[in-house]
XYZ file of C-alpha atoms in Angstrom:
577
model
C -82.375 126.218 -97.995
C -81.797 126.889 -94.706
C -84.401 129.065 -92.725
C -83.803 132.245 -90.661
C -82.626 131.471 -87.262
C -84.942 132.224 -84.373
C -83.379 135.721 -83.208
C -83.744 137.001 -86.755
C -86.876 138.497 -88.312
C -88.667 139.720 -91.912
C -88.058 143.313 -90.323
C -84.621 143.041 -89.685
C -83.574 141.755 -92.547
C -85.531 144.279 -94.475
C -83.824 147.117 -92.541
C -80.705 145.991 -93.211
C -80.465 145.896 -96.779
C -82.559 149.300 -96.754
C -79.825 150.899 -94.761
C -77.677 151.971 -97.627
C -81.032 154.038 -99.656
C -82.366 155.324 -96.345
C -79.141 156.632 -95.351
C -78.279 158.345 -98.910
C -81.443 160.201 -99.084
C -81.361 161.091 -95.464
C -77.784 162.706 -96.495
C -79.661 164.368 -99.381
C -82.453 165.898 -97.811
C -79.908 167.187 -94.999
C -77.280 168.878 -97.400
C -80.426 170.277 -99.460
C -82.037 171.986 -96.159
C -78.688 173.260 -94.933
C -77.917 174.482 -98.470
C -81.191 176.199 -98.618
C -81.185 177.717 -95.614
C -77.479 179.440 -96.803
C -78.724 180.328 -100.152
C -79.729 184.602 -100.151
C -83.157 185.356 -100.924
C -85.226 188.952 -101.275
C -88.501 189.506 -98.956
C -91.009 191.625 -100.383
C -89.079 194.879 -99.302
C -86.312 194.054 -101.549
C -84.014 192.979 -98.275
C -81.528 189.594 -98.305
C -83.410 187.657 -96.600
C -82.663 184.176 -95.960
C -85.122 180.754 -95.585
C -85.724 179.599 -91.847
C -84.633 175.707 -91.109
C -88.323 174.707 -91.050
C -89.537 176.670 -94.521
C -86.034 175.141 -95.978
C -87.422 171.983 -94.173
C -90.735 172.597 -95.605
C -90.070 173.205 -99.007
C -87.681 169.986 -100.060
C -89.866 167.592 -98.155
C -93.246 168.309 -100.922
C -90.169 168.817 -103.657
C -88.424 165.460 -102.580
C -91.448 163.537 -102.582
C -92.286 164.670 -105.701
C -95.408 165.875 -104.723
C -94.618 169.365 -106.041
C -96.925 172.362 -104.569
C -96.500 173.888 -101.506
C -96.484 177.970 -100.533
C -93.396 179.588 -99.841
C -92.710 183.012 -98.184
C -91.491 184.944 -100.794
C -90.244 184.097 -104.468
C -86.918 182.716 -104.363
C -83.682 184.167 -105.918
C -81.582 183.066 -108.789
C -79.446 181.363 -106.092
C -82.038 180.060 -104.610
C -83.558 178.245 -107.653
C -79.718 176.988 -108.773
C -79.474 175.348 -105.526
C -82.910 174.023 -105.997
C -81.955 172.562 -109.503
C -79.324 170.655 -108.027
C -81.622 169.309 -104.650
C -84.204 168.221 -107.304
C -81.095 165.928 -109.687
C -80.204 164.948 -106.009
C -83.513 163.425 -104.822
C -83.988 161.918 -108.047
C -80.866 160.093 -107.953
C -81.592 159.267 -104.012
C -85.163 158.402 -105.242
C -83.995 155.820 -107.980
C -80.975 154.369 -106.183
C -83.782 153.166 -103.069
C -86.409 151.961 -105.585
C -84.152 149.869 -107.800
C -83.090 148.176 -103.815
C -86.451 147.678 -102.952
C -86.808 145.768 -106.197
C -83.881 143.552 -105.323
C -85.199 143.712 -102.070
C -88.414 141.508 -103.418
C -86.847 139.310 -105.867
C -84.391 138.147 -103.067
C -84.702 134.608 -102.155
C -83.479 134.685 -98.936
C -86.714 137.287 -98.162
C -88.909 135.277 -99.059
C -88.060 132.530 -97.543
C -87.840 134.624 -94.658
C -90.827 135.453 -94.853
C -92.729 131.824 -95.797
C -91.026 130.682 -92.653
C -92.708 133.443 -90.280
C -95.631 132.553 -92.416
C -95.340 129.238 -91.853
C -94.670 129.217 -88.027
C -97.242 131.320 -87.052
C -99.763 128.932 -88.732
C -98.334 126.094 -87.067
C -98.293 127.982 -83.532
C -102.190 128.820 -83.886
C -102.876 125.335 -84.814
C -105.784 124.275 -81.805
C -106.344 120.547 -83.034
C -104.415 117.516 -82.969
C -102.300 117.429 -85.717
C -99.187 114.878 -87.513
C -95.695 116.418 -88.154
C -94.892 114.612 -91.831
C -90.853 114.616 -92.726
C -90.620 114.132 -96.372
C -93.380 115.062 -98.674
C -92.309 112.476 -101.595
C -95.079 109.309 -102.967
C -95.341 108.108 -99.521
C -95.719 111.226 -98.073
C -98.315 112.133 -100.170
C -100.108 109.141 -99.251
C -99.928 109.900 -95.948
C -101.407 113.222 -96.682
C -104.262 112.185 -98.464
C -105.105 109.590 -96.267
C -105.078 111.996 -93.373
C -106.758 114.788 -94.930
C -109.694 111.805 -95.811
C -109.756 110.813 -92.253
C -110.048 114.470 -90.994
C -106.606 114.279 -89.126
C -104.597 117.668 -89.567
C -100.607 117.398 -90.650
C -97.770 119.676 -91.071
C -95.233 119.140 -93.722
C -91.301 119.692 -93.910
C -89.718 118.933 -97.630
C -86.128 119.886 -98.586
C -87.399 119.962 -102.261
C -89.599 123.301 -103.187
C -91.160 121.839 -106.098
C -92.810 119.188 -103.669
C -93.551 122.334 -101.098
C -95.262 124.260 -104.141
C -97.114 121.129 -105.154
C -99.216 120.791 -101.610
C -101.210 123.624 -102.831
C -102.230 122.241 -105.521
C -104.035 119.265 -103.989
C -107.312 119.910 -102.918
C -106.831 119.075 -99.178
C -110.127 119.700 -96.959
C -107.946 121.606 -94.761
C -104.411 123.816 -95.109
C -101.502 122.124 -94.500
C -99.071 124.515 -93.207
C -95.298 123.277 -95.365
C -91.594 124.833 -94.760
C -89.355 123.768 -97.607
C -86.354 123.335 -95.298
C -84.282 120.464 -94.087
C -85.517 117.798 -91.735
C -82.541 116.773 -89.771
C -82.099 120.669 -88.360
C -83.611 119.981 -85.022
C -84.538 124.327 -85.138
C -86.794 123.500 -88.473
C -88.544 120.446 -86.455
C -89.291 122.731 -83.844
C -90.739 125.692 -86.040
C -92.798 122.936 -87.509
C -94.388 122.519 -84.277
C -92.469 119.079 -83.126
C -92.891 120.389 -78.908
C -96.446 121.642 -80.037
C -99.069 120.672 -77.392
C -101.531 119.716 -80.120
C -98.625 117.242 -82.210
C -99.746 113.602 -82.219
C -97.191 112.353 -84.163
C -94.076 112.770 -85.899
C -93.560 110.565 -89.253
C -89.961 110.508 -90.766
C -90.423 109.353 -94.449
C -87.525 110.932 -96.165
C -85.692 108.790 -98.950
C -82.060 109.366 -97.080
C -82.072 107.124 -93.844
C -79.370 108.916 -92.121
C -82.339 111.722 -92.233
C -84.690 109.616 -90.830
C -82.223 108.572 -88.231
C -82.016 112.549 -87.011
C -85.405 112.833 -86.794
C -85.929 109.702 -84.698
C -83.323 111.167 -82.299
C -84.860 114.633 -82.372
C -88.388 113.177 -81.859
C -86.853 110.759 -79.076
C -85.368 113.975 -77.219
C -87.230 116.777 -77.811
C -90.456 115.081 -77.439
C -90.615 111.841 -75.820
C -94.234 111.426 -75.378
C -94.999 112.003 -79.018
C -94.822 108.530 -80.984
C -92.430 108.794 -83.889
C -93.047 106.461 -87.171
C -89.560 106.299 -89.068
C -88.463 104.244 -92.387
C -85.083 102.810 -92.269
C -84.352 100.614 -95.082
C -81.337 99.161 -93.637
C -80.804 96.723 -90.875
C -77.880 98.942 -89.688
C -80.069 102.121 -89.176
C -82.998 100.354 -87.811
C -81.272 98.902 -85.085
C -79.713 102.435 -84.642
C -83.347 103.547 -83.840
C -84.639 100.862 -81.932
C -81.529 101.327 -79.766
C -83.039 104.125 -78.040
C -86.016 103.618 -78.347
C -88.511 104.348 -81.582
C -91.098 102.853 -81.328
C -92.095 101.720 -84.866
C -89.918 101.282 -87.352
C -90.559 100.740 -90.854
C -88.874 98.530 -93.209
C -90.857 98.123 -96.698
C -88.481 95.123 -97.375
C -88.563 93.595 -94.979
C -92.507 94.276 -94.240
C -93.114 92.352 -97.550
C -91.235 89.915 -96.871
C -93.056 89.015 -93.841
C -96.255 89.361 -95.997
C -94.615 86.767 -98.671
C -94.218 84.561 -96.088
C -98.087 84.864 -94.376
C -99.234 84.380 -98.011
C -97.388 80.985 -98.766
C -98.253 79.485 -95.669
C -101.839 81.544 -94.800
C -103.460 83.276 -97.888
C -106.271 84.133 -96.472
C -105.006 85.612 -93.381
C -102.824 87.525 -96.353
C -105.555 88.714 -97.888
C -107.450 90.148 -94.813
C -104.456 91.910 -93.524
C -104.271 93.658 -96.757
C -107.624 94.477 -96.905
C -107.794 96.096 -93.442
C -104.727 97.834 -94.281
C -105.645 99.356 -97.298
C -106.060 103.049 -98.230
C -109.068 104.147 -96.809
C -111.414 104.513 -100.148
C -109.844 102.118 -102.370
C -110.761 99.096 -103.550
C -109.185 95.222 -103.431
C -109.086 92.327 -105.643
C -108.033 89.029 -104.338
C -105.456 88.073 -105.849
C -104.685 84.089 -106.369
C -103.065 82.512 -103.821
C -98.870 81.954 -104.411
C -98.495 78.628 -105.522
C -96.417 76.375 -104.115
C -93.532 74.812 -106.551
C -90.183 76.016 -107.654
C -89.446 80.133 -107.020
C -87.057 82.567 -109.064
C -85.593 85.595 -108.021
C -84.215 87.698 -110.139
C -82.069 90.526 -108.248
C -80.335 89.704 -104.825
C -79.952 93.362 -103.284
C -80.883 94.551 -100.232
C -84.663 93.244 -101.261
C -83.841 90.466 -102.610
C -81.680 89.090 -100.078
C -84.833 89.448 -97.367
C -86.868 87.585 -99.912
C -84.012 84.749 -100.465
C -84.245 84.192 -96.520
C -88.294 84.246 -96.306
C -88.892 82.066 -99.366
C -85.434 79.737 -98.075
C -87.359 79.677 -94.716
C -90.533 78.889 -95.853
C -89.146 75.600 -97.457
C -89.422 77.289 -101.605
C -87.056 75.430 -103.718
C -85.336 78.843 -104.837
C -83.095 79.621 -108.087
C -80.916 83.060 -107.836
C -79.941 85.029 -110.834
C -78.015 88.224 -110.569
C -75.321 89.522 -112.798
C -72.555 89.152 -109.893
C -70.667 86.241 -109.158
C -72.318 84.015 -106.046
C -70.869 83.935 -102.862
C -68.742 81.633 -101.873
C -71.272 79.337 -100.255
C -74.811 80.523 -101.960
C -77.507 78.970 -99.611
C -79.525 78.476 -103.323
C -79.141 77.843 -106.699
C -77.192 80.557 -108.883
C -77.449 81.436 -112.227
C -75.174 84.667 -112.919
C -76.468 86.853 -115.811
C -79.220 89.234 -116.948
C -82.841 88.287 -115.639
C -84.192 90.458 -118.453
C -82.816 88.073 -120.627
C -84.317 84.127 -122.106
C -80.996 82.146 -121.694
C -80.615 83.359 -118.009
C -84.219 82.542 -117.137
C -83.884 79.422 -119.395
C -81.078 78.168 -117.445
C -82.941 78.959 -114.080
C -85.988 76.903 -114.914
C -88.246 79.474 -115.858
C -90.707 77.116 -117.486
C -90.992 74.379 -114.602
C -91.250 77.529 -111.909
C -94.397 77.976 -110.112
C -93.312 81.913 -109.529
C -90.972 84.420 -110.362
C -89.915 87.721 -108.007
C -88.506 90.816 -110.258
C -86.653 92.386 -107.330
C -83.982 94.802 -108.881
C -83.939 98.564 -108.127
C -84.776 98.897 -111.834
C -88.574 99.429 -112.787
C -87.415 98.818 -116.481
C -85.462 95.729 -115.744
C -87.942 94.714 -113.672
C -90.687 95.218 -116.338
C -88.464 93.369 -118.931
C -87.603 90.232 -116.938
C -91.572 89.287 -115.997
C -92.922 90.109 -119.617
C -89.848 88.123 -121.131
C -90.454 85.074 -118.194
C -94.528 85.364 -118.939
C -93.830 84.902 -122.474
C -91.901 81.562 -121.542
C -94.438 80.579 -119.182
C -97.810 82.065 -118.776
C -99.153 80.143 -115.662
C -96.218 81.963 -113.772
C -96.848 83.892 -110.272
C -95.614 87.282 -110.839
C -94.306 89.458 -108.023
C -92.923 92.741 -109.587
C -91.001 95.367 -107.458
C -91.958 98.860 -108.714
C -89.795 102.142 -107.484
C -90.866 104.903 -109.189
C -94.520 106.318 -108.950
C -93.962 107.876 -112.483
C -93.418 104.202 -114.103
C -96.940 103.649 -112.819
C -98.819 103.533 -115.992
C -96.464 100.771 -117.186
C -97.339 98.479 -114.331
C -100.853 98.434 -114.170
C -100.682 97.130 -118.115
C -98.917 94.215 -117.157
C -101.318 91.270 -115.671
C -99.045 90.788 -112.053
C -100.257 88.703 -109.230
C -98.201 91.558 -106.661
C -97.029 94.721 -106.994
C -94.715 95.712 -104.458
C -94.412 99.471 -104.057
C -92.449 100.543 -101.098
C -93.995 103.734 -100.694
C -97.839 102.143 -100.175
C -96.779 99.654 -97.828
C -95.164 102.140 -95.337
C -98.555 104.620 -95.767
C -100.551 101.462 -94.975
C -98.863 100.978 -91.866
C -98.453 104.360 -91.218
C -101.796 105.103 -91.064
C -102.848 101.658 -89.589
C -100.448 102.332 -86.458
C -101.432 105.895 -85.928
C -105.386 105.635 -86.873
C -106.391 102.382 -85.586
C -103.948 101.213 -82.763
C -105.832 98.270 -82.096
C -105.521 96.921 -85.439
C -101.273 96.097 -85.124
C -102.163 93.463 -81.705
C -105.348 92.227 -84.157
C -103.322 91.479 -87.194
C -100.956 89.846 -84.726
C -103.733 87.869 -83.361
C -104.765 86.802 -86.088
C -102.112 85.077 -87.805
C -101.666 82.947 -84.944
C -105.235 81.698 -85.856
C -105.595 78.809 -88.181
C -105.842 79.355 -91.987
C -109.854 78.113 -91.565
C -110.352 80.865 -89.491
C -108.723 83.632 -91.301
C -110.809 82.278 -94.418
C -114.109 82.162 -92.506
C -113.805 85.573 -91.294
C -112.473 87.062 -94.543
C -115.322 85.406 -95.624
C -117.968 87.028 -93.812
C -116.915 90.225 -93.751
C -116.439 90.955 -97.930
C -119.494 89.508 -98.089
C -121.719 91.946 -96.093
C -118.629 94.896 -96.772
C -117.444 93.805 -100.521
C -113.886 94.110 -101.392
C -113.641 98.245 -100.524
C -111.739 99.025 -97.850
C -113.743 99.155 -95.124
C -113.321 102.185 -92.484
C -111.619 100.473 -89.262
C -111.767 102.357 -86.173
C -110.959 102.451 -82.501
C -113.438 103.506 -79.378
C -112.074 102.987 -75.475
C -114.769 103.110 -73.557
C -114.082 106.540 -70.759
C -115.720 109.619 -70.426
C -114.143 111.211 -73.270
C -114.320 109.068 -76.213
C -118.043 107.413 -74.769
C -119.298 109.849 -72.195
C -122.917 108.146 -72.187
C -122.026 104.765 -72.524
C -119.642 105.349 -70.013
C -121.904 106.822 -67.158
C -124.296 104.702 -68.194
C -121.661 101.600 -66.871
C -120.719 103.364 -64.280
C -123.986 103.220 -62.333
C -123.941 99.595 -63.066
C -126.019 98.878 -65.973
C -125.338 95.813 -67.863
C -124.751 95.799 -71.352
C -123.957 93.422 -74.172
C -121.936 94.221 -76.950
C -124.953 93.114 -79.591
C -127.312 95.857 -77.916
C -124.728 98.473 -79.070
C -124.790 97.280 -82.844
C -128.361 99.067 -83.770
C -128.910 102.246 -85.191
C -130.009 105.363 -83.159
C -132.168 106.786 -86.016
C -133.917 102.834 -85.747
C -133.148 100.525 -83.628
C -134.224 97.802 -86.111
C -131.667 98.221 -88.284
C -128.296 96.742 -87.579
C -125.483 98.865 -87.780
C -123.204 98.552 -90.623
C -120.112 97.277 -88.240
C -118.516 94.705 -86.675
C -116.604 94.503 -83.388
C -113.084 92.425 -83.905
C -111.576 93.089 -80.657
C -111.961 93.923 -77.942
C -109.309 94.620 -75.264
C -109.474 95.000 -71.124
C -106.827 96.574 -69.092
C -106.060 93.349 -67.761
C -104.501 92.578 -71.040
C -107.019 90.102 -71.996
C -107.663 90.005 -75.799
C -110.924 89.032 -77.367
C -110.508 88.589 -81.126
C -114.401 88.938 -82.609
C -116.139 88.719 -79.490
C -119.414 87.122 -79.399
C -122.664 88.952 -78.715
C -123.618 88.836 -75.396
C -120.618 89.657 -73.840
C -120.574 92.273 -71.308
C -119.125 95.617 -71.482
C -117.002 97.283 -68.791
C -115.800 100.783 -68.389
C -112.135 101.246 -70.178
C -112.797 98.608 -72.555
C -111.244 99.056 -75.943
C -113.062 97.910 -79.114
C -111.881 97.613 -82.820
C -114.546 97.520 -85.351
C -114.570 97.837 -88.777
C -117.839 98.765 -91.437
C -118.906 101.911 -93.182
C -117.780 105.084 -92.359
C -121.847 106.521 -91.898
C -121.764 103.420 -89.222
C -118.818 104.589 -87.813
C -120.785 108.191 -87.457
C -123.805 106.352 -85.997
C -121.856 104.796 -83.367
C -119.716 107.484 -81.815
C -123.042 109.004 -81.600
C -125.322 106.752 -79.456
C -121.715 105.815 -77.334
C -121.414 109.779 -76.815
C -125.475 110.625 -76.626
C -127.816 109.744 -73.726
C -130.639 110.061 -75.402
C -129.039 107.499 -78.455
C -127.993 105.092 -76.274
C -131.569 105.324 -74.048
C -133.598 104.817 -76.847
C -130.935 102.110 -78.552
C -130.920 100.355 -75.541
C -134.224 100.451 -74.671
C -136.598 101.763 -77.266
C -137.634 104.997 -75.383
C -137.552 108.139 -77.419
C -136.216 110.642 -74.205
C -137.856 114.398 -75.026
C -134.961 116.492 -75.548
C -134.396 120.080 -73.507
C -134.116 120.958 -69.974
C -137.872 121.770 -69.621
C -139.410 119.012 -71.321
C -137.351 116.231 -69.290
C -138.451 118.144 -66.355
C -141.568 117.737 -67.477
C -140.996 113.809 -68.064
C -139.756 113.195 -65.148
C -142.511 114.610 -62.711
C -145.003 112.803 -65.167
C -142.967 109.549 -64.238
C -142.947 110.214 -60.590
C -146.466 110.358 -60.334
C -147.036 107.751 -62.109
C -144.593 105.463 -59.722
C -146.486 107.319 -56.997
C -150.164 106.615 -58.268
């Protein structure tokens, strides 16, 4: 449904389908005056007399408006009264001809979306805080939403479908989020939604149709340059479409699992700790066995399945195909052509020597049918099952899998670990050029002090607005280590509930988990991760002079102008005695 354009307005539009009612009784009230006024009367003498304009005037408006009393001059004549008979069928008609419009007038679809949109644009143009412009309100979207709302970031949805519009206010957000059911690739409807706002910090394009997602990228890319855009394209063709001038994160669920397949065959721990940082904020992990290394099946070579072939081919995985079309003329694997969700296909592909098996079709059932059938066949298998529909949900979690790959999840994780935490894309990065002892050591450490929730993971940069204390505090030249920062301002005998894993310089030198005595500077960036209260506790004593003072140094600084007055002239005389 396409919203009014920007000329156009609720009033308007109202006054033009009112035109027709307004102008009948208008005609009305004019041929009942005039006919008044004509119509002979007697005064109290017994003379013709005849009704001024404004008595005539006078007397239809209370008799129009059915309101019914009123004085007159004189009593009126029998002409008089049959002319008034026929003013009073008149009105009524007039009366009942506007009504039954302005009842037409409501129920009228194109009103109210009218008047949504005005609704919806003037809460997006009194928005004041920073706030994410979500295309596509759908499972991922949702995510995205919830995630947001948890993390106390504001967002603005655009959804073509009106049963997903309705449905936002129905969740129990913290905060309103302002939602125009209209479509995403009309560069007007990004606009209204507040894509050239001052306060937008981000437009996400998460629509199911990438040729959608593809408009928005442009629109974002032109309207709005400075404002990073987060788009899914789930085909090589329209990602390179995107990158080709110049998005700056593109999102392929495909072929982001694949690149996690192959970090967890060759580095499981460094698997598991990127999926732990990534995780929805508020959930909680379970490690899941490593893959096993052996003979691979994959059932389903689509678009997903073909990124898999390549990963597990690359990765060195003896790997056996089936699909129920013919192979190609030079498969780069082993074929078997039939029905995965049947025992003679996965018979003939090994199914009991396999160490794993991938259900990769773009059918849930299918996909649901071909692991319990392959389990049943051989229970130590590694199961990796591809679920696409949200509502089939209930059906997965009863089956034992090792994976579940939902495409909607992985593109909220990195969603929300791009646009939250920008540090944590260079760490992941980091990290999995560290060895697999490493990664396993610092997994390690951290689920043991954090456990297996997902920890909050956060970004501070050092400057006068995200650490005004600590900052001035640098400035004058006061050393200090990162370990001194790690206490709590309520006691500085407790350790905070945090730890730093990167920190980053503007002369693009990367730390990854920096030791303890290292030095801050101003601008420094650090990525920590821990509890949200420790998260709390530390923008605090970074931001607070009198935290950081007595963090730093174990002085409890009075607090109010008159009382560090006070302090201060005590201290001078004390230097001076």
């Amino acid at each position: 449904m396409m919203p009014l354009l920007r000329h156009q307005s609720v009033f308007f539009l109202i006054m033009r389908r009112m035109r027709p009612p307004f102008i009948l009784l208008i005609a009305i009230i004019a041929i009942s005056v005039m006919g008044l006024t004509l119509a002979p009367g007697v005064d109290e003498n017994g003379k013709t007399a005849y009704l001024s304009f404004f008595h005539a005037l006078y007397f239809i408006s209370y008799t129009a408006t059915t309101i019914g009393f009123g004085e007159i001059p004189y009593a009126f004549s029998d002409q008089q009264r049959l002319w008034v008979l026929v003013c009073i069928y008149l009105s009524v008609i007039g009366w009942a001809y506007t009504v039954g419009t302005v009842f037409a007038l409501l129920a009228d679809r194109n009103l109210q979306q009218a008047i949504r949109t005005q609704s919806f644009m003037r809460a997006v143009r009194n928005l004041r805080e920073p706030f994410y412009l979500v295309c596509g309100f759908g499972e991922t979207g949702r995510l995205i939403c919830d995630a947001l709302d948890r993390l106390g970031f504001r967002a603005v949805v655009i959804e073509q479908d009106e049963t997903k519009v309705g449905e936002i206010e129905l969740h129990g957000y913290h905060a309103d989020i302002p939602a125009l059911c209209a479509d995403a690739r009309n560069p007007e409807n990004l606009k209204f939604a507040g894509l050239t706002h001052r306060s937008c910090i981000g437009v996400i394009a998460l629509t199911n149709d990438d040729s959608a997602n593809l408009a928005i990228a442009i629109a974002a890319r032109l309207l709005a340059p400075k404002i990073p855009a987060l788009c899914r394209a789930e085909s090589a063709e329209t990602a390179a479409n995107m990158a080709s001038f110049g998005t700056r994160h593109i999102i392929n669920p495909f072929e982001k699992f694949s690149e996690y397949l192959a970090l967890a065959l060759h580095a499981p721990a460094a698997w598991h700790l990127l999926t732990w940082l990534t995780g929805v904020p508020g959930t909680t992990m379970e490690r899941q066995r490593d893959p096993p290394h052996g003979e691979w099946i994959l059932c389903g070579h689509g678009r997903f399945g073909r990124m898999l072939a390549h990963v597990l081919e690359r990765e060195g995985v003896p790997l056996t195909i089936i699909d129920r079309n013919a192979p190609p003329s030079a498969p780069s694997a082993r074929w078997v052509q039939g029905e995965g969700t049947g025992a003679p296909a996965l018979e003939a592909a090994g199914v009991r020597r396999a160490a794993g098996i991938v259900a990769a079709t773009a059918n849930d059932v299918d996909n649901l049918s071909t692991v319990v059938t392959a389990r049943e066949l051989n229970p130590r298998l590694f199961v990796i099952l591809r679920q696409n529909h949200f509502a089939n949900n209930s059906l997965f979690e009863a089956f034992d899998y090792d994976v579940n790959v939902v495409p909607s999840r992985i593109i909220a994780h990195e969603c929300l670990a791009i646009l939250t935490t920008p540090l944590l894309v260079p760490f992941l990065e980091d990290m999995k050029r560290h060895n697999e002892d490493w990664c396993d050591r610092l997994l390690g450490r951290l689920t043991d002090r954090f456990g297996w929730r997902v920890p909050t993971v956060w970004s501070e940069r050092i400057n006068l607005s995200r650490a005004p204390a600590l900052h001035r505090k640098l400035m004058k030249g006061a050393t200090i280590e990162l370990r001194a920062l790690l206490k709590s301002p309520s006691n500085r005998d407790d350790e905070l509930a945090c730890e730093i894993l990167l920190l980053r310089r503007d002369d693009d030198d990367h730390v990854l988990t920096p030791e303890g005595d290292t030095e801050l500077r101003p601008g420094d960036e650090l990525l920590l991760v821990g509890t949200a209260e420790a998260q709390r506790e530390f923008s605090l004593l970074i931001s607070n002079d009198h935290a950081l003072v007595y963090v730093l140094t174990g002085t409890d600084l009075p607090g109010g102008w008159i009382w560090e007055r006070l302090s201060r002239n005590r201290a001078a005389r004390r230097e001076t005695a």
